């Protein structure tokens, strides 16, 4: 599984231990058996003129080592290297830093180190074709205070400081972000509730469709499609407000929301919420729907979670949510497009235009949305 995210502010790198300690905050979770690549733009450092680098994109993929001494680099890893290289091109990076987090890499003489170095050599060759160099490659068994890191080339080694005390971690927490113990814990946020509860919602879907079709037709007759769409958008916004006030949504209401969000005009309009003051409020409802709706209805809500996370720069959660959407409905066009953008490493501002379109749709329908937050 690939994860990419963007550093929300310039990060100056001076010590490998500090870099490794900052990785969980950059990703939003503690990585395990992972390849982490940070694109770098080199610049002059502080007053002493020392060189430093600013982190751009942060990329992660499951680490797959060659199983045997004579086995080739796995094709999946070569694909990852090419994808990461293409992202470095888009970032204008001239170098990368590589961090391998793997319990098999607990000391420089571990048997797995040779396999890791073969991976690194293959990656270096592919990057060199793009004019990008590996500025450093470090390995650590886990990102934890006191663990020993070591360079895969050269004899450098050191100790990882407390990740929770990292300035990057402090900034993430201050901004309301969480650092989860693993990627699996991140995925648990969107794990569906037990089937009996979801089936209760499923039992109301057909009834909700019939009620919606009748209400929509009557609204169209009374004032045209814009009036019908406005009525449905206002209904979704009302549900968001009720959910934020702590009201429990019952199965019929959840089914109604599933049907309302199947209206692409309404779905596109509520994407504006991801860029506004009510982004967290809306996302909480999308998460609830993702967990409580049946398939394939949950795909719409999961795509909205993915978009909301993407816009605020939480690439790991966006990737998980979009994966859920595509698993629920493999032909979900919005989720597929967003997933492709995320995998390609496109930055959040490049997809924020979808929120702008949402504001335009809402304005056309005569619905006032929460004001947009300033673009980062």
Short mmCIF file of C-alpha atoms in Angstrom, two decimals:
data_model
loop_
_atom_site.label_atom_id
_atom_site.label_comp_id
_atom_site.label_asym_id
_atom_site.label_seq_id
_atom_site.Cartn_x
_atom_site.Cartn_y
_atom_site.Cartn_z
CA UNK A 1 0.00 0.00 0.00
CA UNK A 2 1.32 3.40 -1.02
CA UNK A 3 0.88 6.52 1.04
CA UNK A 4 1.88 10.01 0.01
CA UNK A 5 1.45 13.26 1.82
CA UNK A 6 2.82 16.76 1.73
CA UNK A 7 4.69 18.66 4.38
CA UNK A 8 2.37 21.55 5.38
CA UNK A 9 5.32 23.84 6.09
CA UNK A 10 9.03 23.86 5.22
CA UNK A 11 11.00 21.42 7.37
CA UNK A 12 14.73 21.89 7.87
CA UNK A 13 16.69 18.68 8.28
CA UNK A 14 19.94 18.55 10.22
CA UNK A 15 20.11 15.18 12.00
CA UNK A 16 18.95 11.73 10.80
CA UNK A 17 17.62 10.88 14.26
CA UNK A 18 15.42 13.97 14.27
CA UNK A 19 14.20 13.10 10.79
CA UNK A 20 13.29 9.54 11.79
CA UNK A 21 11.52 10.77 14.93
CA UNK A 22 9.43 13.14 12.79
CA UNK A 23 8.26 10.42 10.37
CA UNK A 24 5.15 9.33 12.36
CA UNK A 25 3.93 12.92 12.52
CA UNK A 26 4.52 13.36 8.79
CA UNK A 27 2.54 10.21 7.98
CA UNK A 28 -0.04 10.38 10.75
CA UNK A 29 0.79 6.90 12.02
CA UNK A 30 3.72 4.79 13.21
CA UNK A 31 5.09 2.93 10.18
CA UNK A 32 6.20 -0.70 10.27
CA UNK A 33 8.01 -2.65 7.55
CA UNK A 34 7.91 0.48 5.45
CA UNK A 35 9.92 2.31 2.82
CA UNK A 36 9.68 6.05 3.45
CA UNK A 37 11.04 8.49 0.88
CA UNK A 38 11.23 12.25 1.43
CA UNK A 39 11.77 14.50 -1.55
CA UNK A 40 14.27 17.26 -0.87
CA UNK A 41 15.07 20.69 -2.21
CA UNK A 42 18.58 21.64 -1.12
CA UNK A 43 19.36 25.15 0.02
CA UNK A 44 21.87 27.11 2.05
CA UNK A 45 21.41 26.50 5.72
CA UNK A 46 21.73 28.83 8.66
CA UNK A 47 24.11 31.65 9.41
CA UNK A 48 27.10 29.32 9.36
CA UNK A 49 26.40 28.53 5.71
CA UNK A 50 25.83 24.81 6.36
CA UNK A 51 23.81 22.95 3.81
CA UNK A 52 20.31 21.85 4.71
CA UNK A 53 17.27 20.59 2.87
CA UNK A 54 13.58 21.31 2.86
CA UNK A 55 11.18 18.36 2.81
CA UNK A 56 8.58 18.32 0.06
CA UNK A 57 6.48 15.21 -0.51
CA UNK A 58 6.63 12.31 1.93
CA UNK A 59 6.03 8.91 0.34
CA UNK A 60 5.53 5.51 1.99
CA UNK A 61 5.05 1.98 0.74
CA UNK A 62 5.06 -1.45 2.32
CA UNK A 63 8.64 -2.72 2.29
CA UNK A 64 9.03 -5.93 0.28
CA UNK A 65 12.53 -7.37 0.51
CA UNK A 66 13.88 -9.98 -1.94
CA UNK A 67 13.29 -13.33 -0.21
CA UNK A 68 16.65 -14.85 -1.17
CA UNK A 69 20.19 -13.72 -1.79
CA UNK A 70 19.96 -14.36 -5.53
CA UNK A 71 16.34 -13.29 -6.00
CA UNK A 72 15.71 -10.15 -8.05
CA UNK A 73 14.23 -6.97 -6.68
CA UNK A 74 10.45 -7.58 -6.56
CA UNK A 75 8.58 -6.10 -9.52
CA UNK A 76 6.18 -4.40 -7.12
CA UNK A 77 9.05 -2.46 -5.57
CA UNK A 78 10.38 -1.45 -8.99
CA UNK A 79 6.95 -0.06 -9.81
CA UNK A 80 7.03 1.87 -6.54
CA UNK A 81 10.48 3.26 -7.32
CA UNK A 82 9.28 4.50 -10.72
CA UNK A 83 6.18 6.06 -9.18
CA UNK A 84 8.20 7.79 -6.48
CA UNK A 85 10.68 8.98 -9.10
CA UNK A 86 7.89 10.52 -11.16
CA UNK A 87 6.68 12.34 -8.06
CA UNK A 88 10.19 13.69 -7.47
CA UNK A 89 10.09 15.07 -11.02
CA UNK A 90 6.84 16.91 -10.29
CA UNK A 91 8.22 18.21 -7.00
CA UNK A 92 11.37 19.50 -8.67
CA UNK A 93 13.40 17.53 -6.13
CA UNK A 94 17.13 17.16 -6.62
CA UNK A 95 17.57 14.57 -3.87
CA UNK A 96 15.70 12.23 -1.57
CA UNK A 97 16.19 10.82 1.88
CA UNK A 98 15.27 7.19 2.41
CA UNK A 99 14.20 5.66 5.71
CA UNK A 100 13.60 1.93 6.06
CA UNK A 101 11.59 0.92 9.12
CA UNK A 102 11.67 -2.83 9.60
CA UNK A 103 12.10 -5.13 12.59
CA UNK A 104 14.46 -7.23 10.44
CA UNK A 105 16.85 -4.27 10.25
CA UNK A 106 17.75 -4.12 13.93
CA UNK A 107 21.53 -3.79 13.47
CA UNK A 108 24.01 -3.18 10.63
CA UNK A 109 25.00 -6.86 10.44
CA UNK A 110 21.44 -8.22 10.22
CA UNK A 111 20.92 -10.64 7.30
CA UNK A 112 18.18 -8.42 5.85
CA UNK A 113 20.58 -5.49 5.42
CA UNK A 114 22.07 -6.97 2.24
CA UNK A 115 18.61 -7.28 0.69
CA UNK A 116 17.78 -3.72 1.73
CA UNK A 117 20.97 -2.46 0.08
CA UNK A 118 20.05 -4.23 -3.16
CA UNK A 119 16.71 -2.44 -3.12
CA UNK A 120 18.48 0.83 -2.48
CA UNK A 121 20.88 0.26 -5.39
CA UNK A 122 17.98 -0.38 -7.77
CA UNK A 123 16.18 2.74 -6.54
CA UNK A 124 19.35 4.81 -6.92
CA UNK A 125 19.78 3.75 -10.55
CA UNK A 126 16.20 4.68 -11.39
CA UNK A 127 16.47 8.03 -9.63
CA UNK A 128 19.78 8.81 -11.32
CA UNK A 129 18.06 8.66 -14.71
CA UNK A 130 15.92 11.56 -13.49
CA UNK A 131 18.82 13.55 -12.10
CA UNK A 132 17.87 12.81 -8.50
CA UNK A 133 20.34 11.46 -5.96
CA UNK A 134 19.89 9.63 -2.68
CA UNK A 135 21.28 12.05 -0.11
CA UNK A 136 21.04 9.54 2.71
CA UNK A 137 19.53 6.17 3.53
CA UNK A 138 18.94 5.08 7.10
CA UNK A 139 17.42 2.02 8.71
CA UNK A 140 15.77 1.50 12.07
CA UNK A 141 13.88 -1.44 13.55
CA UNK A 142 11.04 0.79 14.75
CA UNK A 143 10.43 4.48 15.28
CA UNK A 144 10.69 4.60 19.05
CA UNK A 145 12.66 6.58 21.59
CA UNK A 146 16.10 5.10 22.15
CA UNK A 147 16.15 2.82 19.10
CA UNK A 148 19.42 2.76 17.18
CA UNK A 149 19.38 3.94 13.58
CA UNK A 150 22.20 3.26 11.17
CA UNK A 151 23.17 4.40 7.70
CA UNK A 152 22.92 1.79 4.96
CA UNK A 153 25.97 3.36 3.32
CA UNK A 154 28.83 4.32 5.61
CA UNK A 155 29.17 3.65 9.30
CA UNK A 156 27.04 6.43 10.77
CA UNK A 157 24.63 5.51 13.52
CA UNK A 158 22.76 7.20 16.30
CA UNK A 159 19.76 7.11 18.59
CA UNK A 160 16.19 8.07 17.79
CA UNK A 161 14.90 10.83 20.09
CA UNK A 162 11.38 10.72 21.48
CA UNK A 163 8.99 10.91 18.48
CA UNK A 164 6.30 12.47 20.68
CA UNK A 165 8.66 15.34 21.48
CA UNK A 166 9.38 16.05 17.82
CA UNK A 167 8.51 19.63 16.81
CA UNK A 168 6.63 18.15 13.85
CA UNK A 169 4.53 16.01 16.21
CA UNK A 170 3.82 19.02 18.41
CA UNK A 171 2.69 21.03 15.39
CA UNK A 172 0.42 18.21 14.20
CA UNK A 173 -1.25 17.85 17.59
CA UNK A 174 -1.61 21.63 17.94
CA UNK A 175 -3.43 21.69 14.60
CA UNK A 176 -5.83 18.97 15.76
CA UNK A 177 -4.17 16.05 13.98
CA UNK A 178 -3.67 12.61 15.47
CA UNK A 179 -0.70 10.25 15.29
CA UNK A 180 -1.98 6.71 15.31
CA UNK A 181 -0.10 3.66 16.50
CA UNK A 182 -0.22 1.93 13.12
CA UNK A 183 -1.73 2.12 9.68
CA UNK A 184 -4.14 -0.61 10.77
CA UNK A 185 -5.45 1.70 13.49
CA UNK A 186 -5.99 4.33 10.82
CA UNK A 187 -7.98 1.82 8.75
CA UNK A 188 -10.07 0.94 11.82
CA UNK A 189 -11.60 4.42 11.70
CA UNK A 190 -13.60 3.32 8.66
CA UNK A 191 -14.19 -0.33 9.53
CA UNK A 192 -17.85 -1.16 8.87
CA UNK A 193 -20.04 -1.89 11.85
CA UNK A 194 -21.38 -5.44 12.29
CA UNK A 195 -23.57 -6.66 9.46
CA UNK A 196 -26.89 -6.77 11.40
CA UNK A 197 -26.81 -3.00 11.96
CA UNK A 198 -25.88 -2.28 8.36
CA UNK A 199 -28.64 -4.60 7.15
CA UNK A 200 -31.15 -2.55 9.12
CA UNK A 201 -30.16 0.42 7.00
CA UNK A 202 -30.22 -1.69 3.83
CA UNK A 203 -33.81 -2.68 4.60
CA UNK A 204 -34.80 1.00 4.35
CA UNK A 205 -32.93 1.83 1.13
CA UNK A 206 -35.72 0.91 -1.31
CA UNK A 207 -38.27 2.84 0.73
CA UNK A 208 -35.94 5.85 0.83
CA UNK A 209 -35.48 5.70 -2.95
CA UNK A 210 -39.24 5.66 -3.52
CA UNK A 211 -39.78 8.58 -1.13
CA UNK A 212 -36.95 10.54 -2.71
CA UNK A 213 -38.17 9.95 -6.26
CA UNK A 214 -41.64 11.19 -5.38
CA UNK A 215 -40.38 14.27 -3.50
CA UNK A 216 -37.93 15.09 -6.28
CA UNK A 217 -40.57 14.82 -8.99
CA UNK A 218 -42.95 17.07 -7.06
CA UNK A 219 -40.19 19.65 -6.52
CA UNK A 220 -39.28 19.59 -10.22
CA UNK A 221 -42.91 20.19 -11.16
CA UNK A 222 -43.14 23.06 -8.70
CA UNK A 223 -39.91 24.85 -9.54
CA UNK A 224 -37.59 22.86 -11.78
CA UNK A 225 -34.55 20.69 -11.15
CA UNK A 226 -32.64 23.41 -9.30
CA UNK A 227 -35.41 23.61 -6.74
CA UNK A 228 -35.39 19.84 -6.33
CA UNK A 229 -31.61 19.75 -5.94
CA UNK A 230 -31.72 22.67 -3.49
CA UNK A 231 -34.27 20.79 -1.40
CA UNK A 232 -32.01 17.74 -1.25
CA UNK A 233 -28.86 19.74 -0.49
CA UNK A 234 -30.61 21.54 2.35
CA UNK A 235 -31.75 18.17 3.73
CA UNK A 236 -28.15 16.90 3.82
CA UNK A 237 -26.95 20.10 5.53
CA UNK A 238 -29.72 19.72 8.12
CA UNK A 239 -28.59 16.16 8.85
CA UNK A 240 -25.00 17.37 9.29
CA UNK A 241 -26.16 19.96 11.82
CA UNK A 242 -28.25 17.41 13.74
CA UNK A 243 -25.38 14.93 13.80
CA UNK A 244 -23.03 17.62 15.10
CA UNK A 245 -25.52 18.41 17.88
CA UNK A 246 -25.25 14.80 19.04
CA UNK A 247 -28.47 13.45 17.59
CA UNK A 248 -28.33 9.74 16.78
CA UNK A 249 -29.23 9.03 13.19
CA UNK A 250 -31.63 6.12 12.91
CA UNK A 251 -31.66 3.56 10.12
CA UNK A 252 -34.32 5.37 8.02
CA UNK A 253 -32.35 8.63 8.23
CA UNK A 254 -29.12 6.90 7.26
CA UNK A 255 -30.88 5.35 4.28
CA UNK A 256 -32.25 8.77 3.33
CA UNK A 257 -28.75 10.27 3.44
CA UNK A 258 -27.40 7.46 1.29
CA UNK A 259 -30.02 8.19 -1.35
CA UNK A 260 -29.54 11.97 -1.18
CA UNK A 261 -25.79 11.62 -1.70
CA UNK A 262 -26.40 9.47 -4.76
CA UNK A 263 -27.54 12.70 -6.42
CA UNK A 264 -24.24 13.80 -7.99
CA UNK A 265 -25.25 17.47 -7.88
CA UNK A 266 -25.76 17.26 -4.13
CA UNK A 267 -22.60 15.20 -3.64
CA UNK A 268 -20.54 17.68 -5.65
CA UNK A 269 -22.00 20.61 -3.71
CA UNK A 270 -21.18 19.19 -0.27
CA UNK A 271 -17.56 18.74 -1.34
CA UNK A 272 -17.32 22.48 -0.70
CA UNK A 273 -17.57 21.72 3.01
CA UNK A 274 -14.08 20.19 2.93
CA UNK A 275 -12.61 23.65 2.34
CA UNK A 276 -14.73 25.52 4.86
CA UNK A 277 -15.21 26.11 8.55
CA UNK A 278 -17.48 23.07 8.91
CA UNK A 279 -15.02 20.59 7.37
CA UNK A 280 -14.55 18.57 10.56
CA UNK A 281 -18.28 18.56 11.27
CA UNK A 282 -19.11 17.23 7.82
CA UNK A 283 -16.30 14.68 7.87
CA UNK A 284 -17.59 13.19 11.11
CA UNK A 285 -20.90 12.47 9.41
CA UNK A 286 -19.18 11.01 6.34
CA UNK A 287 -17.20 8.69 8.64
CA UNK A 288 -20.39 7.61 10.40
CA UNK A 289 -22.05 6.87 7.07
CA UNK A 290 -19.02 4.96 5.82
CA UNK A 291 -19.20 2.68 8.83
CA UNK A 292 -22.97 2.23 8.96
CA UNK A 293 -24.14 2.10 5.34
CA UNK A 294 -24.22 -1.13 3.32
CA UNK A 295 -22.35 -1.67 0.07
CA UNK A 296 -22.33 -0.08 -2.45
CA UNK A 297 -24.00 2.94 -0.79
CA UNK A 298 -21.08 3.48 1.60
CA UNK A 299 -18.79 4.25 -1.36
CA UNK A 300 -20.19 7.77 -1.71
CA UNK A 301 -19.56 8.61 1.94
CA UNK A 302 -16.09 7.05 1.87
CA UNK A 303 -15.18 9.13 -1.18
CA UNK A 304 -16.23 12.25 0.72
CA UNK A 305 -14.04 11.23 3.66
CA UNK A 306 -11.19 10.71 1.22
CA UNK A 307 -11.66 14.10 -0.37
CA UNK A 308 -11.92 15.90 2.97
CA UNK A 309 -8.73 14.24 4.21
CA UNK A 310 -6.95 14.92 0.92
CA UNK A 311 -7.75 18.64 0.97
CA UNK A 312 -6.36 19.10 4.48
CA UNK A 313 -3.19 17.18 3.60
CA UNK A 314 -3.92 13.91 5.41
CA UNK A 315 -2.78 11.62 2.60
CA UNK A 316 -2.78 8.41 4.69
CA UNK A 317 -6.43 8.74 5.72
CA UNK A 318 -7.37 9.84 2.21
CA UNK A 319 -5.75 6.72 0.80
CA UNK A 320 -7.55 4.44 3.24
CA UNK A 321 -10.92 6.10 2.59
CA UNK A 322 -10.60 6.03 -1.18
CA UNK A 323 -9.59 2.38 -0.97
CA UNK A 324 -12.75 1.69 1.02
CA UNK A 325 -14.84 3.52 -1.58
CA UNK A 326 -13.36 1.53 -4.46
CA UNK A 327 -13.73 -1.74 -2.59
CA UNK A 328 -17.39 -0.95 -2.00
CA UNK A 329 -17.94 0.21 -5.59
CA UNK A 330 -15.01 -0.49 -7.95
CA UNK A 331 -16.61 1.72 -10.61
CA UNK A 332 -16.94 4.80 -8.41
CA UNK A 333 -15.59 7.48 -10.71
CA UNK A 334 -14.86 10.21 -8.16
CA UNK A 335 -13.02 7.85 -5.83
CA UNK A 336 -11.01 6.47 -8.74
CA UNK A 337 -9.98 9.93 -9.95
CA UNK A 338 -9.01 11.08 -6.46
CA UNK A 339 -7.11 7.86 -5.82
CA UNK A 340 -5.16 8.29 -9.04
CA UNK A 341 -4.33 11.88 -8.07
CA UNK A 342 -3.21 10.80 -4.62
CA UNK A 343 -1.09 7.93 -5.94
CA UNK A 344 0.51 10.34 -8.40
CA UNK A 345 1.43 12.64 -5.51
CA UNK A 346 -0.65 15.63 -6.59
CA UNK A 347 -0.71 18.18 -3.80
CA UNK A 348 -3.93 19.10 -1.96
CA UNK A 349 -4.26 22.49 -3.64
CA UNK A 350 -4.58 20.76 -7.02
CA UNK A 351 -7.84 19.07 -5.98
CA UNK A 352 -9.21 21.98 -3.96
CA UNK A 353 -10.84 23.19 -7.16
CA UNK A 354 -13.51 20.53 -6.63
CA UNK A 355 -14.54 22.38 -3.48
CA UNK A 356 -14.67 25.63 -5.44
CA UNK A 357 -16.99 23.91 -7.89
CA UNK A 358 -19.12 22.84 -4.94
CA UNK A 359 -19.48 26.46 -3.85
CA UNK A 360 -20.52 27.40 -7.37
CA UNK A 361 -23.16 24.68 -7.45
CA UNK A 362 -24.54 25.70 -4.05
CA UNK A 363 -24.67 29.36 -5.13
CA UNK A 364 -26.54 28.41 -8.28
CA UNK A 365 -29.07 26.52 -6.17
CA UNK A 366 -29.43 29.43 -3.77
CA UNK A 367 -27.88 27.63 -0.80
CA UNK A 368 -25.40 29.48 1.39
CA UNK A 369 -22.49 27.30 2.45
CA UNK A 370 -20.01 27.94 5.29
CA UNK A 371 -17.30 30.32 4.04
CA UNK A 372 -14.13 28.74 2.66
CA UNK A 373 -10.99 28.74 4.75
CA UNK A 374 -7.95 30.49 3.25
CA UNK A 375 -6.00 28.18 0.96
CA UNK A 376 -2.77 26.94 2.53
#
